[in-house]
Amino acid sequence: MTTIIVDAQRTSTPHWPVPQERRTVTVLFADIVGSTALVDRLDPEDVRALQRAYFDTVAGVLHRWQGVVEKYVGDAVMALFGARHSDGFDAYRAVRAGLEIQAALDRRPMVGDSRLRVRVGVATGEVVVDLGSAVSGGHGVASGAVITTAARLQEYAPPGAVALCAATARATAGLITQRQLTPVSVAGRVPPMPVWHAVGPVRPGTDRHDGPLIGRRRELATIRDQLSRAIREQDPRWISLVGPTGSGRSRLLHELTRGLTTVDGMPVRWCVATCQPYPDQVMAPAAELLRGLAGVRHGDGPAVVHDRLVAALASLFPPERVAAAIPALQRFLTTPDGSSAALAGAAICRDVLLRLAAHQPLIVAVDDVDRAAPAMSRFLHALFSTATARGLPLALITLHQPQWADTRPSPARRVTIGPLATVQSGRLLRHLLTRAGQPVTLADRLLHLVGGRPGHAAAYVRSIMDGADRMTLPLPEAVRRAVCAELDHLDGERRAVLMAAATIGGVISGGAVDRALSWAPGRSAPALRGLVAAGLLLPRRADGYAFVAPALRQVAAERLPRALRAVFGRRAAEARPLDTVRPDAALPRDHAAADRAGSGRAAAERAGSDRAGSDRAAVSGSGVRRAEVVPLDVVRARDGRLDVVLAVPPSGPTDPLRRGLPSSTMATSPTAPTGGANRSSGFRRLRAVASAGDVPPTRVSATPNNAGGHWPAAPDRSPATIRAVPAVPGPAGRTAAAAVGAPPDVVRTGPRPPLIRWPTGLAASA
């Protein structure tokens, strides 16, 4: 066939400042087997009818599984999964779509006695996506080798089968039953390409949690207290455990079910269900609750199911009610879809849970509730509201991600699962590495990569067991999929801000993001605050931000095309000298450590030498340390006042080095001194610069401390900016200070000042 049919239906594209992205997508390529012979023996009108039936069937399946049909070429169909939005299950949806295409074509009658057989290939890999065209019929949406791989794979699939590449097989392991074949030779590729065939979907098993719980003691105590109060006071409570993928929500739930078995001597009954990704029936989690309550297992025959339901309901309902409810519940367990019969069975299931709570304290927990259908949400709300009206000892726990459009009732308690502390992450890594038979020394290299997320730690250790390079430690595929899904939950503007921030080294400022995106100053501020609320950025002092996890920064940067990444990086680098240096960056780490340790004069001398080395780098323009710009109004708003005083050298005002400096530009710490030694401040050159632009340096007047140790009155509070000019090292451990207004080559030397701790309120580089 040579006909090209384009789906003209196009969807609206949200505002997206970055027009293209590098994305990991899954490509499905389907082709009819023996189409040439089929067309040769059919009338052209029959060919046309056959085409319509075939393309309508395939397009309907692809759209149901959220695939983007890029093009129809002849009798071939190419579709993308995850081209514009990823939920972490793009490969799973593509394989399910491929299997359903085969079944749908087998069921649908074609022209005459014709029967269509289709080969399907599914491949996963990186492409460049034109987001504005990532809609049905958008030709040229994606570019990458994975498209050719999918086309080649379908050639090696038997008629009616779905062939998978290695990346797709790994992404669907545990969700799709697979059969590995002998690697096939593909022209232009060495070595041969491994191929898997998809057999069908499987029900995922529950995760094993056989290790010790590390950290989370505070969250565990909070939840246990809420559950105990709900049961003790017969006041139903809805508790919501919120955390990103890999934060350990399911692990915490497992610890709760194992540890909270009684309250005040009363045994507690748990009913737990998990919402699987894209279940075939929308009420499957409710059916799972009923299975756990009655002890019904998947695969039990009708007679076993009947007997176990009767045993579970006998003590809760009268005999006649049990006899009427059993058939409806059996149908519900078999087909928990959205039909009226299934909803009637769900209503009986809800009544069973309420009757059970009246006899025994009950806790109902639903994991991954953000995957649940609206019908399941209504089921949980009806259960909670009825239990509240009756005053039953019942508690409801739901686990979900932060971005879920939460529909909890107002009295629900929200417990956020944050990242583990560094010490706890180290303990977890050592435990995982020991159990995997890997060197414990790898924990030090993995510690800064996992970002405090237990799921990331387990993924890295698993990748090492699978043969990942220990030297480079690449980002595991499971972590990449989860992080990509986190990014795609953001709107276009916040996603652009996050990607631009990923190209900026160190602490991120709103001004740097604005300049990277060529936005007006302040435009990125709302988006940055939204990213903090979404749990993707952490606030730092003075309008600074940091990524919560290294994987998030890496994926956000790699999603940008190379050219745009270079543009953002260049803009940020060009604007970096104008950025405000953070207070924690202004104080060298070795200074703070020496000060805390109280290592005496020797440590202070070494710290002073290091400071001089930093100043030399700043003066030489190496970019290691840069002069600092601090708006006075910002400092005053933060600390209330700024005291600028003139340091008095140990030799007193008659020191010859002080003569000839009638207008000193040195400043001391604004913190109140505790002793005469502490009042002696280091030499700090300050130059006042008007906020409106560059002006000649002005003299900053200062008054030394009086004999009583009091600080002088506040200086001139005009809206100026204080800029610290780096010191020039002098000979024999002496620091050279340039006089204000003196020629550039004229410097005066003075004794090295003692080590002091600069306050957080005044961010000034030494």
Short mmCIF file of N, CA, C and O in Angstrom, two decimals, residues 586-666:
data_model
loop_
_atom_site.label_atom_id
_atom_site.label_comp_id
_atom_site.label_asym_id
_atom_site.label_seq_id
_atom_site.Cartn_x
_atom_site.Cartn_y
_atom_site.Cartn_z
N ALA A 586 30.40 32.71 51.14
CA ALA A 586 31.35 33.78 51.41
C ALA A 586 32.37 33.36 52.46
O ALA A 586 33.51 33.78 52.42
N LEU A 587 32.00 32.54 53.41
CA LEU A 587 32.91 32.12 54.45
C LEU A 587 33.56 30.82 54.03
O LEU A 587 32.88 29.82 53.85
N PRO A 588 34.86 30.75 53.86
CA PRO A 588 35.51 29.51 53.46
C PRO A 588 35.26 28.42 54.48
O PRO A 588 35.21 28.67 55.68
N ARG A 589 35.09 27.21 53.98
CA ARG A 589 34.78 26.09 54.85
C ARG A 589 35.89 25.84 55.86
O ARG A 589 35.65 25.51 57.01
N ASP A 590 37.17 26.02 55.42
CA ASP A 590 38.25 25.76 56.35
C ASP A 590 38.30 26.81 57.45
O ASP A 590 38.71 26.55 58.56
N HIS A 591 37.84 28.04 57.17
CA HIS A 591 37.78 29.06 58.21
C HIS A 591 36.79 28.65 59.29
O HIS A 591 37.08 28.72 60.48
N ALA A 592 35.59 28.27 58.85
CA ALA A 592 34.57 27.90 59.82
C ALA A 592 35.01 26.70 60.64
O ALA A 592 34.78 26.63 61.85
N ALA A 593 35.63 25.74 59.98
CA ALA A 593 36.08 24.55 60.71
C ALA A 593 37.14 24.90 61.74
O ALA A 593 37.13 24.42 62.87
N ALA A 594 38.09 25.77 61.33
CA ALA A 594 39.14 26.16 62.28
C ALA A 594 38.56 26.94 63.45
O ALA A 594 39.00 26.78 64.59
N ASP A 595 37.58 27.78 63.14
CA ASP A 595 36.97 28.57 64.21
C ASP A 595 36.23 27.69 65.20
O ASP A 595 36.32 27.86 66.41
N ARG A 596 35.47 26.70 64.66
CA ARG A 596 34.72 25.82 65.54
C ARG A 596 35.64 24.95 66.36
O ARG A 596 35.38 24.65 67.52
N ALA A 597 36.70 24.48 65.77
CA ALA A 597 37.59 23.59 66.48
C ALA A 597 38.42 24.31 67.52
O ALA A 597 38.98 23.70 68.42
N GLY A 598 38.52 25.64 67.40
CA GLY A 598 39.31 26.41 68.35
C GLY A 598 40.76 25.98 68.35
O GLY A 598 41.37 25.76 69.39
N SER A 599 41.31 25.83 67.15
CA SER A 599 42.65 25.26 67.03
C SER A 599 43.74 26.27 67.30
O SER A 599 44.90 26.01 67.07
N GLY A 600 43.41 27.47 67.72
CA GLY A 600 44.43 28.40 68.18
C GLY A 600 45.03 29.22 67.06
O GLY A 600 44.54 29.27 65.94
N ARG A 601 46.13 29.83 67.44
CA ARG A 601 46.78 30.76 66.52
C ARG A 601 47.28 30.08 65.27
O ARG A 601 47.22 30.64 64.16
N ALA A 602 47.77 28.83 65.39
CA ALA A 602 48.30 28.14 64.21
C ALA A 602 47.21 27.91 63.18
O ALA A 602 47.42 28.13 61.98
N ALA A 603 46.03 27.51 63.62
CA ALA A 603 44.93 27.31 62.68
C ALA A 603 44.52 28.62 62.05
O ALA A 603 44.19 28.69 60.86
N ALA A 604 44.54 29.69 62.87
CA ALA A 604 44.18 30.99 62.31
C ALA A 604 45.19 31.44 61.27
O ALA A 604 44.83 32.04 60.26
N GLU A 605 46.47 31.15 61.52
CA GLU A 605 47.48 31.53 60.55
C GLU A 605 47.28 30.77 59.24
O GLU A 605 47.38 31.31 58.15
N ARG A 606 46.98 29.47 59.35
CA ARG A 606 46.74 28.69 58.13
C ARG A 606 45.50 29.19 57.42
O ARG A 606 45.47 29.28 56.18
N ALA A 607 44.47 29.52 58.17
CA ALA A 607 43.24 30.02 57.53
C ALA A 607 43.51 31.34 56.84
O ALA A 607 43.00 31.60 55.74
N GLY A 608 44.32 32.21 57.48
CA GLY A 608 44.64 33.47 56.85
C GLY A 608 45.42 33.27 55.57
O GLY A 608 45.21 33.97 54.57
N SER A 609 46.31 32.28 55.57
CA SER A 609 47.04 31.98 54.34
C SER A 609 46.12 31.50 53.24
O SER A 609 46.24 31.89 52.08
N ASP A 610 45.16 30.65 53.61
CA ASP A 610 44.20 30.18 52.61
C ASP A 610 43.35 31.33 52.08
O ASP A 610 43.03 31.40 50.90
N ARG A 611 42.99 32.26 53.00
CA ARG A 611 42.19 33.40 52.55
C ARG A 611 42.99 34.25 51.57
O ARG A 611 42.49 34.74 50.57
N ALA A 612 44.26 34.41 51.86
CA ALA A 612 45.09 35.19 50.94
C ALA A 612 45.17 34.52 49.59
O ALA A 612 45.14 35.18 48.55
N GLY A 613 45.26 33.15 49.59
CA GLY A 613 45.27 32.46 48.31
C GLY A 613 43.99 32.67 47.55
O GLY A 613 43.99 32.84 46.32
N SER A 614 42.84 32.69 48.26
CA SER A 614 41.58 32.95 47.58
C SER A 614 41.54 34.35 47.02
O SER A 614 41.03 34.59 45.92
N ASP A 615 42.09 35.31 47.77
CA ASP A 615 42.10 36.67 47.27
C ASP A 615 42.99 36.81 46.05
O ASP A 615 42.68 37.56 45.13
N ARG A 616 44.12 36.10 46.05
CA ARG A 616 44.97 36.16 44.87
C ARG A 616 44.23 35.66 43.65
O ARG A 616 44.35 36.21 42.56
N ALA A 617 43.46 34.58 43.83
CA ALA A 617 42.70 34.06 42.69
C ALA A 617 41.68 35.07 42.21
O ALA A 617 41.45 35.25 41.02
N ALA A 618 41.03 35.78 43.15
CA ALA A 618 40.03 36.76 42.75
C ALA A 618 40.66 37.92 42.01
O ALA A 618 40.13 38.43 41.03
N VAL A 619 41.84 38.40 42.50
CA VAL A 619 42.48 39.53 41.86
C VAL A 619 42.99 39.18 40.48
O VAL A 619 42.90 39.94 39.53
N SER A 620 43.49 37.93 40.35
CA SER A 620 44.02 37.52 39.04
C SER A 620 42.94 37.23 38.03
O SER A 620 43.24 36.95 36.88
N GLY A 621 41.68 37.22 38.46
CA GLY A 621 40.57 36.99 37.52
C GLY A 621 40.38 35.54 37.18
O GLY A 621 39.81 35.20 36.17
N SER A 622 40.85 34.63 38.04
CA SER A 622 40.71 33.21 37.74
C SER A 622 39.31 32.72 37.92
O SER A 622 38.97 31.64 37.48
N GLY A 623 38.47 33.46 38.61
CA GLY A 623 37.07 33.07 38.78
C GLY A 623 36.83 32.18 39.98
O GLY A 623 35.72 31.74 40.21
N VAL A 624 37.89 31.86 40.78
CA VAL A 624 37.68 31.01 41.94
C VAL A 624 36.85 31.72 42.99
O VAL A 624 35.91 31.20 43.54
N ARG A 625 37.20 32.97 43.30
CA ARG A 625 36.42 33.79 44.22
C ARG A 625 36.11 35.12 43.55
O ARG A 625 36.98 35.71 42.92
N ARG A 626 34.93 35.60 43.71
CA ARG A 626 34.55 36.84 43.05
C ARG A 626 34.14 37.88 44.09
O ARG A 626 33.69 37.55 45.18
N ALA A 627 34.33 39.14 43.68
CA ALA A 627 33.90 40.22 44.56
C ALA A 627 32.41 40.14 44.77
O ALA A 627 31.67 39.67 43.91
N GLU A 628 31.97 40.63 45.90
CA GLU A 628 30.59 40.45 46.30
C GLU A 628 29.81 41.75 46.23
O GLU A 628 30.37 42.82 46.47
N VAL A 629 28.55 41.63 45.87
CA VAL A 629 27.68 42.80 45.81
C VAL A 629 26.53 42.55 46.77
O VAL A 629 25.81 41.57 46.63
N VAL A 630 26.36 43.40 47.76
CA VAL A 630 25.32 43.23 48.76
C VAL A 630 24.49 44.50 48.83
O VAL A 630 25.00 45.55 49.22
N PRO A 631 23.22 44.48 48.43
CA PRO A 631 22.36 45.66 48.58
C PRO A 631 22.14 45.97 50.06
O PRO A 631 21.77 45.10 50.84
N LEU A 632 22.36 47.23 50.43
CA LEU A 632 22.22 47.59 51.84
C LEU A 632 20.80 47.46 52.34
O LEU A 632 20.56 47.07 53.47
N ASP A 633 19.85 47.79 51.46
CA ASP A 633 18.47 47.69 51.92
C ASP A 633 18.08 46.25 52.20
O ASP A 633 17.30 45.96 53.11
N VAL A 634 18.65 45.30 51.44
CA VAL A 634 18.37 43.88 51.70
C VAL A 634 18.98 43.45 53.01
O VAL A 634 18.38 42.74 53.83
N VAL A 635 20.22 43.91 53.26
CA VAL A 635 20.88 43.56 54.51
C VAL A 635 20.14 44.14 55.70
O VAL A 635 19.94 43.49 56.72
N ARG A 636 19.70 45.41 55.58
CA ARG A 636 18.98 46.03 56.70
C ARG A 636 17.65 45.34 56.94
O ARG A 636 17.24 45.18 58.06
N ALA A 637 17.01 44.93 55.85
CA ALA A 637 15.73 44.23 56.03
C ALA A 637 15.93 42.90 56.73
O ALA A 637 15.06 42.42 57.43
N ARG A 638 17.09 42.30 56.54
CA ARG A 638 17.33 40.99 57.14
C ARG A 638 17.83 41.11 58.58
O ARG A 638 17.44 40.38 59.47
N ASP A 639 18.76 42.01 58.83
CA ASP A 639 19.39 42.10 60.14
C ASP A 639 18.95 43.31 60.96
O ASP A 639 19.34 43.46 62.10
N GLY A 640 18.23 44.21 60.34
CA GLY A 640 17.77 45.37 61.06
C GLY A 640 18.74 46.54 61.01
O GLY A 640 18.34 47.68 60.98
N ARG A 641 20.04 46.29 60.99
CA ARG A 641 21.01 47.37 60.89
C ARG A 641 22.32 46.81 60.39
O ARG A 641 22.56 45.62 60.44
N LEU A 642 23.14 47.70 59.90
CA LEU A 642 24.46 47.31 59.43
C LEU A 642 25.46 48.29 60.02
O LEU A 642 25.38 49.50 59.79
N ASP A 643 26.37 47.80 60.84
CA ASP A 643 27.37 48.64 61.47
C ASP A 643 28.67 48.49 60.72
O ASP A 643 29.19 47.39 60.57
N VAL A 644 29.15 49.59 60.22
CA VAL A 644 30.42 49.60 59.52
C VAL A 644 31.40 50.39 60.37
O VAL A 644 31.18 51.58 60.62
N VAL A 645 32.43 49.77 60.85
CA VAL A 645 33.37 50.43 61.73
C VAL A 645 34.77 50.21 61.23
O VAL A 645 35.02 49.34 60.39
N LEU A 646 35.67 50.98 61.76
CA LEU A 646 37.06 50.92 61.35
C LEU A 646 37.82 50.03 62.31
O LEU A 646 37.75 50.21 63.52
N ALA A 647 38.52 49.05 61.76
CA ALA A 647 39.27 48.14 62.61
C ALA A 647 40.47 48.86 63.18
O ALA A 647 41.14 49.61 62.49
N VAL A 648 40.77 48.60 64.44
CA VAL A 648 41.92 49.19 65.11
C VAL A 648 42.99 48.13 65.22
O VAL A 648 42.78 47.11 65.86
N PRO A 649 44.12 48.30 64.56
CA PRO A 649 45.17 47.29 64.65
C PRO A 649 45.64 47.12 66.08
O PRO A 649 45.43 47.99 66.93
N PRO A 650 46.25 45.99 66.37
CA PRO A 650 46.70 45.76 67.75
C PRO A 650 47.64 46.83 68.25
O PRO A 650 47.71 47.11 69.44
N SER A 651 48.39 47.50 67.35
CA SER A 651 49.36 48.50 67.78
C SER A 651 48.72 49.83 68.14
O SER A 651 49.38 50.73 68.59
N GLY A 652 47.42 49.98 67.92
CA GLY A 652 46.74 51.20 68.30
C GLY A 652 46.70 52.19 67.18
O GLY A 652 47.24 52.00 66.11
N PRO A 653 46.06 53.32 67.40
CA PRO A 653 45.88 54.31 66.34
C PRO A 653 47.17 54.96 65.91
O PRO A 653 47.22 55.60 64.88
N THR A 654 48.25 54.82 66.69
CA THR A 654 49.52 55.43 66.30
C THR A 654 50.34 54.55 65.41
O THR A 654 51.47 54.89 65.07
N ASP A 655 49.80 53.40 65.07
CA ASP A 655 50.54 52.50 64.19
C ASP A 655 50.90 53.24 62.91
O ASP A 655 50.05 53.87 62.29
N PRO A 656 52.16 53.16 62.48
CA PRO A 656 52.53 53.91 61.27
C PRO A 656 51.78 53.45 60.04
O PRO A 656 51.60 54.22 59.11
N LEU A 657 51.33 52.21 60.06
CA LEU A 657 50.58 51.74 58.90
C LEU A 657 49.23 52.42 58.81
O LEU A 657 48.60 52.43 57.76
N ARG A 658 48.76 52.96 59.93
CA ARG A 658 47.46 53.63 59.92
C ARG A 658 47.59 55.06 59.42
O ARG A 658 46.63 55.65 59.00
N ARG A 659 48.75 55.59 59.56
CA ARG A 659 48.94 56.95 59.08
C ARG A 659 48.90 56.97 57.56
O ARG A 659 49.43 56.08 56.91
N GLY A 660 48.32 57.96 57.02
CA GLY A 660 48.17 58.03 55.57
C GLY A 660 46.90 57.39 55.06
O GLY A 660 46.66 57.33 53.88
N LEU A 661 46.07 56.83 55.99
CA LEU A 661 44.77 56.26 55.61
C LEU A 661 43.69 57.07 56.29
O LEU A 661 42.99 56.60 57.18
N PRO A 662 43.52 58.31 55.88
CA PRO A 662 42.54 59.17 56.58
C PRO A 662 41.12 58.70 56.38
O PRO A 662 40.26 59.00 57.17
N SER A 663 40.85 57.97 55.27
CA SER A 663 39.47 57.53 55.01
C SER A 663 39.50 56.04 54.77
O SER A 663 39.48 55.57 53.66
N SER A 664 39.57 55.31 55.84
CA SER A 664 39.70 53.86 55.72
C SER A 664 38.43 53.25 55.18
O SER A 664 37.35 53.77 55.38
N THR A 665 38.59 52.11 54.51
CA THR A 665 37.43 51.41 53.96
C THR A 665 37.32 50.03 54.55
O THR A 665 36.94 49.09 53.89
N MET A 666 37.73 49.90 55.80
CA MET A 666 37.68 48.60 56.46
C MET A 666 36.41 48.52 57.30
O MET A 666 35.92 49.51 57.81
#
